[in-house]
Amino acid sequence: MATEHGDRAVREAPLSLIPDEPAEPEQYGLRVNWQSDEVKIEAAEFLVATRVQQDARIRAAHDLELLRATED
């Protein structure tokens, strides 16, 4: 289907695009959620724990900043 044009091949017809199939099935336009309640709870617990750690780091940094400000 390609012809030679100098040192390059030239395509005679344009490429046709075929749309990909969706990765997950859809029902009535809504994405179906396949996660179990156990997996959802585990993810929520992880998010809460990381948020608590981040809040503790922010409070510690703030307290350290206050201590440094009072020393000056």
GROMACS .gro file of C-alpha atoms in nm:
model
   72
    1MET     CA    1   0.000   0.000   0.000
    2ALA     CA    2   0.299   0.232   0.037
    3THR     CA    3   0.502   0.354  -0.258
    4GLU     CA    4   0.865   0.461  -0.261
    5HIS     CA    5   0.929   0.834  -0.290
    6GLY     CA    6   1.302   0.890  -0.293
    7ASP     CA    7   1.429   0.732   0.028
    8ARG     CA    8   1.094   0.757   0.210
    9ALA     CA    9   0.779   0.547   0.184
   10VAL     CA   10   0.458   0.740   0.111
   11ARG     CA   11   0.123   0.600   0.223
   12GLU     CA   12  -0.139   0.599  -0.053
   13ALA     CA   13  -0.443   0.602   0.179
   14PRO     CA   14  -0.485   0.773   0.517
   15LEU     CA   15  -0.483   0.565   0.833
   16SER     CA   16  -0.822   0.477   0.975
   17LEU     CA   17  -0.880   0.521   1.348
   18ILE     CA   18  -1.067   0.258   1.546
   19PRO     CA   19  -1.203   0.379   1.882
   20ASP     CA   20  -1.089   0.191   2.192
   21GLU     CA   21  -1.338  -0.012   2.389
   22PRO     CA   22  -1.405   0.130   2.738
   23ALA     CA   23  -1.197  -0.030   3.014
   24GLU     CA   24  -1.498  -0.077   3.242
   25PRO     CA   25  -1.855  -0.153   3.146
   26GLU     CA   26  -2.113   0.122   3.178
   27GLN     CA   27  -2.478   0.082   3.267
   28TYR     CA   28  -2.724   0.353   3.169
   29GLY     CA   29  -2.443   0.607   3.133
   30LEU     CA   30  -2.312   0.557   3.488
   31ARG     CA   31  -1.979   0.397   3.568
   32VAL     CA   32  -2.017   0.075   3.763
   33ASN     CA   33  -1.805   0.065   4.079
   34TRP     CA   34  -1.648  -0.275   4.136
   35GLN     CA   35  -1.476  -0.200   4.468
   36SER     CA   36  -1.593  -0.398   4.767
   37ASP     CA   37  -1.688  -0.226   5.093
   38GLU     CA   38  -1.375  -0.377   5.250
   39VAL     CA   39  -1.150  -0.206   4.994
   40LYS     CA   40  -1.335   0.126   5.035
   41ILE     CA   41  -1.296   0.112   5.414
   42GLU     CA   42  -0.925   0.033   5.385
   43ALA     CA   43  -0.874   0.329   5.150
   44ALA     CA   44  -1.067   0.561   5.382
   45GLU     CA   45  -0.862   0.448   5.684
   46PHE     CA   46  -0.541   0.516   5.493
   47LEU     CA   47  -0.658   0.865   5.395
   48VAL     CA   48  -0.756   0.948   5.753
   49ALA     CA   49  -0.421   0.824   5.888
   50THR     CA   50  -0.220   1.024   5.635
   51ARG     CA   51  -0.430   1.335   5.703
   52VAL     CA   52  -0.370   1.300   6.078
   53GLN     CA   53   0.005   1.267   6.016
   54GLN     CA   54   0.007   1.574   5.791
   55ASP     CA   55  -0.185   1.777   6.050
   56ALA     CA   56   0.064   1.672   6.319
   57ARG     CA   57   0.357   1.778   6.099
   58ILE     CA   58   0.195   2.115   6.031
   59ARG     CA   59   0.129   2.173   6.404
   60ALA     CA   60   0.489   2.074   6.492
   61ALA     CA   61   0.628   2.312   6.228
   62HIS     CA   62   0.405   2.592   6.357
   63ASP     CA   63   0.508   2.531   6.719
   64LEU     CA   64   0.875   2.524   6.619
   65GLU     CA   65   0.831   2.853   6.435
   66LEU     CA   66   0.671   3.007   6.745
   67LEU     CA   67   0.959   2.887   6.965
   68ARG     CA   68   1.215   3.032   6.728
   69ALA     CA   69   1.029   3.363   6.717
   70THR     CA   70   1.028   3.391   7.100
   71GLU     CA   71   1.404   3.320   7.117
   72ASP     CA   72   1.484   3.618   6.893
   0.00000   0.00000   0.00000
